[in-house]
XYZ file of C-alpha atoms in Angstrom:
325
model
C 194.418 -13.050 205.997
C 197.224 -13.567 208.468
C 200.334 -11.440 208.468
C 203.635 -12.919 207.350
C 204.895 -13.182 210.931
C 201.691 -14.854 212.129
C 201.990 -17.393 209.348
C 205.656 -18.009 210.101
C 204.834 -18.514 213.789
C 202.081 -20.943 212.875
C 204.399 -22.765 210.505
C 207.063 -23.073 213.198
C 204.490 -24.168 215.768
C 203.619 -27.027 213.454
C 207.250 -28.054 213.462
C 208.233 -26.173 210.330
C 208.119 -29.514 208.570
C 204.839 -29.344 206.734
C 202.932 -31.576 209.118
C 199.220 -32.004 208.519
C 196.676 -30.139 210.603
C 193.026 -30.995 211.032
C 190.662 -28.886 208.968
C 186.945 -29.152 208.339
C 187.115 -28.129 204.702
C 190.118 -30.127 203.495
C 190.137 -33.728 204.670
C 193.269 -34.680 202.732
C 195.737 -31.769 202.664
C 197.930 -31.698 199.589
C 201.414 -30.335 199.100
C 201.295 -26.746 197.939
C 203.501 -23.953 196.709
C 204.167 -21.347 199.394
C 203.929 -18.156 197.401
C 202.622 -15.629 199.922
C 205.509 -15.946 202.316
C 208.781 -16.140 200.384
C 210.651 -15.079 203.534
C 210.128 -18.602 204.860
C 212.776 -19.779 202.445
C 214.980 -16.717 202.088
C 218.617 -17.440 201.264
C 217.769 -20.994 200.191
C 217.987 -20.535 196.441
C 219.474 -23.768 195.120
C 220.679 -24.839 191.716
C 219.606 -28.284 190.562
C 222.442 -29.662 188.457
C 223.132 -33.141 187.194
C 226.480 -33.403 188.975
C 225.441 -32.368 192.487
C 225.497 -34.568 195.592
C 223.145 -37.554 195.564
C 220.724 -38.807 198.161
C 217.210 -40.174 198.546
C 214.741 -37.368 197.960
C 211.032 -37.979 197.462
C 210.692 -34.574 195.808
C 212.408 -36.062 192.773
C 210.386 -39.226 192.450
C 211.991 -41.824 194.686
C 215.330 -43.256 195.813
C 218.459 -42.077 194.089
C 220.937 -44.680 192.918
C 224.646 -44.009 193.219
C 225.095 -43.637 189.476
C 222.114 -41.381 188.790
C 222.071 -37.646 188.145
C 219.907 -36.599 191.047
C 220.386 -33.683 193.389
C 219.509 -33.285 197.049
C 217.514 -30.408 198.507
C 217.325 -29.394 202.134
C 214.257 -30.758 203.910
C 213.220 -27.246 204.880
C 212.510 -26.397 201.269
C 210.863 -29.671 200.251
C 208.252 -29.909 203.032
C 205.437 -27.433 203.340
C 201.659 -27.590 203.710
C 198.577 -25.723 204.825
C 198.853 -24.704 208.478
C 195.516 -24.331 210.252
C 193.560 -21.388 208.893
C 196.646 -19.454 207.806
C 196.547 -18.744 204.083
C 199.884 -20.060 202.840
C 198.739 -21.483 199.552
C 197.718 -20.754 196.041
C 198.433 -23.643 193.686
C 198.836 -27.347 194.483
C 201.905 -29.269 193.376
C 200.987 -32.848 194.244
C 201.423 -35.722 191.789
C 198.004 -35.200 190.194
C 198.726 -31.524 189.589
C 202.118 -32.347 188.092
C 200.411 -34.775 185.713
C 197.929 -32.042 184.816
C 200.751 -29.581 184.077
C 202.436 -32.109 181.792
C 199.104 -32.746 180.054
C 198.721 -29.003 179.547
C 202.188 -28.908 177.977
C 200.911 -31.421 175.425
C 197.874 -29.204 174.774
C 200.129 -26.217 174.091
C 202.204 -28.338 171.705
C 199.067 -29.298 169.793
C 197.770 -25.729 169.676
C 201.144 -24.419 168.443
C 201.562 -27.262 165.924
C 204.462 -28.824 167.790
C 206.370 -25.592 168.349
C 207.852 -24.820 171.764
C 207.721 -21.078 171.097
C 206.820 -18.551 168.403
C 209.438 -15.837 168.974
C 211.728 -15.284 165.940
C 214.879 -16.501 167.641
C 217.678 -18.568 166.175
C 220.030 -20.610 168.299
C 219.685 -18.656 171.586
C 222.606 -19.182 173.948
C 220.971 -18.336 177.284
C 217.313 -19.146 177.971
C 215.198 -18.677 181.112
C 211.946 -20.523 181.770
C 210.121 -18.605 184.521
C 207.795 -20.756 186.643
C 209.098 -23.923 185.035
C 206.841 -26.257 187.056
C 207.750 -29.852 186.263
C 210.410 -28.543 183.893
C 208.935 -30.259 180.862
C 209.181 -27.218 178.556
C 212.744 -26.459 179.653
C 213.768 -30.083 179.097
C 212.286 -30.133 175.591
C 213.960 -26.820 174.752
C 217.341 -27.965 176.070
C 217.070 -31.143 173.996
C 216.166 -29.164 170.890
C 219.009 -26.656 171.375
C 221.959 -28.586 172.863
C 224.324 -25.622 172.410
C 222.162 -23.353 174.577
C 222.253 -22.966 178.354
C 218.732 -23.252 179.783
C 217.667 -22.246 183.299
C 214.300 -23.295 184.703
C 213.188 -21.383 187.802
C 210.353 -22.330 190.139
C 209.480 -22.063 193.809
C 208.601 -25.741 194.030
C 211.245 -28.514 193.766
C 209.233 -30.921 191.607
C 211.551 -31.212 188.601
C 213.060 -34.567 187.573
C 216.610 -35.603 188.385
C 217.568 -36.777 184.914
C 218.023 -33.650 182.807
C 219.993 -32.612 179.705
C 223.553 -31.464 180.492
C 222.787 -27.933 179.228
C 219.871 -27.452 181.660
C 219.777 -26.449 185.314
C 216.856 -25.882 187.651
C 216.876 -23.100 190.203
C 214.553 -23.231 193.214
C 213.644 -19.631 193.975
C 210.778 -17.144 194.099
C 210.581 -15.365 190.743
C 208.869 -12.429 192.462
C 212.006 -11.748 194.494
C 214.868 -9.723 193.030
C 216.581 -11.606 190.212
C 220.322 -11.977 190.706
C 221.559 -13.618 187.531
C 225.175 -12.915 186.659
C 224.447 -12.954 182.922
C 221.487 -11.810 180.877
C 219.333 -14.009 178.648
C 218.559 -14.119 174.938
C 215.081 -15.569 175.465
C 212.741 -15.522 178.479
C 209.717 -17.824 178.459
C 206.773 -17.415 180.862
C 203.810 -19.785 180.609
C 200.749 -20.561 182.734
C 201.573 -18.268 185.642
C 198.078 -16.799 185.902
C 197.069 -16.926 189.566
C 200.666 -17.164 190.764
C 201.973 -13.602 190.438
C 201.085 -10.656 192.668
C 202.636 -7.940 190.481
C 203.064 -8.642 186.793
C 204.531 -5.173 186.102
C 207.265 -5.887 188.659
C 207.940 -9.321 187.173
C 208.174 -7.914 183.651
C 210.454 -5.091 184.783
C 212.855 -7.718 186.104
C 212.575 -9.718 182.898
C 213.395 -6.596 180.860
C 216.443 -5.851 183.002
C 217.709 -9.413 182.542
C 217.215 -9.604 178.780
C 220.022 -8.990 176.308
C 219.618 -6.267 173.694
C 217.713 -7.795 170.805
C 216.413 -10.597 173.014
C 212.835 -11.845 173.170
C 210.289 -12.549 175.870
C 207.253 -14.766 175.296
C 204.204 -14.965 177.586
C 201.644 -17.724 177.096
C 198.442 -18.359 179.024
C 194.762 -19.147 178.648
C 191.974 -16.698 179.159
C 190.161 -18.286 182.077
C 186.693 -17.625 180.660
C 184.898 -20.074 178.411
C 182.834 -18.892 175.444
C 180.401 -20.551 173.063
C 179.670 -19.651 169.447
C 176.133 -21.019 169.463
C 174.936 -19.689 172.806
C 174.950 -23.056 174.540
C 177.182 -21.617 177.259
C 174.116 -19.838 178.589
C 172.610 -23.257 179.268
C 175.329 -23.962 181.844
C 174.710 -21.399 184.626
C 176.704 -23.436 187.151
C 179.797 -23.212 184.959
C 179.317 -19.476 184.547
C 178.940 -19.115 188.311
C 182.125 -21.142 188.843
C 184.046 -18.933 186.400
C 182.830 -15.721 188.022
C 183.583 -17.021 191.521
C 187.083 -18.157 190.600
C 187.760 -14.800 188.986
C 186.546 -12.911 192.059
C 188.451 -15.127 194.508
C 191.749 -14.831 192.647
C 191.453 -11.033 192.580
C 190.630 -10.904 196.294
C 193.627 -13.128 196.917
C 195.817 -10.647 195.061
C 196.914 -13.054 192.323
C 194.577 -12.703 189.384
C 194.040 -15.826 187.303
C 192.650 -14.126 184.216
C 195.665 -12.117 183.066
C 196.321 -13.188 179.470
C 194.382 -10.288 177.932
C 196.543 -7.801 179.858
C 199.923 -9.097 178.696
C 200.315 -6.772 175.701
C 199.630 -3.612 177.704
C 201.910 -4.706 180.532
C 204.751 -5.512 178.144
C 204.484 -2.167 176.405
C 204.321 -0.337 179.739
C 207.492 -2.177 180.785
C 209.284 -0.791 177.740
C 209.255 -3.802 175.418
C 209.104 -2.914 171.730
C 207.322 -4.469 168.743
C 204.960 -6.453 170.974
C 202.939 -9.011 168.995
C 199.758 -10.547 170.410
C 198.198 -13.699 168.967
C 195.007 -15.514 169.921
C 193.929 -19.139 169.460
C 190.489 -20.639 169.901
C 190.896 -23.744 172.053
C 187.969 -26.198 172.355
C 187.169 -27.282 175.914
C 185.543 -30.581 174.915
C 185.908 -33.081 172.017
C 182.982 -31.719 169.991
C 184.999 -30.608 166.950
C 184.747 -32.570 163.712
C 188.389 -32.344 162.664
C 190.810 -34.702 164.369
C 193.245 -32.041 165.640
C 190.672 -29.928 167.460
C 188.874 -33.004 168.714
C 192.120 -34.203 170.296
C 192.794 -30.766 171.792
C 189.248 -30.680 173.167
C 189.619 -34.125 174.709
C 192.774 -33.136 176.590
C 191.366 -29.744 177.568
C 188.261 -31.408 178.965
C 190.440 -33.616 181.158
C 192.517 -30.594 182.158
C 189.385 -28.702 183.188
C 188.101 -31.630 185.232
C 191.451 -32.019 186.976
C 191.761 -28.279 187.584
C 188.285 -27.892 189.083
C 189.343 -29.193 192.490
C 192.947 -27.988 192.286
C 191.957 -24.400 191.536
C 188.495 -24.296 193.021
C 188.571 -25.762 196.524
C 190.959 -23.316 198.191
C 189.615 -20.305 196.301
C 185.949 -20.955 197.002
C 186.136 -22.303 200.560
C 188.940 -20.209 202.025
C 188.494 -16.936 200.175
C 184.802 -16.763 199.296
C 183.659 -18.759 202.318
C 181.707 -21.389 200.401
C 181.134 -24.835 201.852
C 182.735 -27.804 200.038
C 179.241 -28.930 199.013
C 178.572 -25.598 197.327
């Protein structure tokens, strides 16, 4: 893996504008989150508010009209891609991946019976959504609690321009030092497996930015599939894919399969009365009841969409597999 300076030099040599480079393993480079080299965008933390300056910005879905609530971001933070053989990437953030993230939000809603969270909170005034992605959870929460002030933080500027007045999006690296002027009543972290180098460090920062009596909620899937009837053993290719993805993410330094470690990490960080809950989520529409069949249908599509998004870079660039393998 290249050093930070080597990657920065390569990025600058490519114009610093995210231009495509020829590569034998990826014929159509996709836009990606730069999460290994946060120094590329140091001092460019921006707040996305509905009353900021307006201009055309493809990162927010097209041209901005003069009467819309759309913000502009500097081009240096909206353009970035894979540069040669330098490992700058972890997760994609192209349109297909954004659709997949929104689909996954729907899956979580089904699993939790329409609830956005399970923490015993009432009317929280300040809420932080860490790794907000497309912002869909933060938007729903802000709509549900109009008296609250919601902040969605993510490294990638892919959130919509039209947002509730009590919501703002901050473009920043959540693994850097948090510099919020006020603490939060509720901190929500979902689907960040594979995106965090040091969970203990992240949770220490969350603890330090949480009000006394506040709550933190972590939600993620265990990235291993299981079968009750033993049929999983009849799919050796799937088992090989799971094991390879697990190995690659650990070698990369950003483990995907972290959900089972959350409780220990939270307790080690000093959180009290930690509650852990598990749900069985079908990965295909085999269930007889309508609810689980619907969950399985969406999860099956999510798995199919995630296979390339998660697998290609991990297997080809970290494990050295060919695209055919």
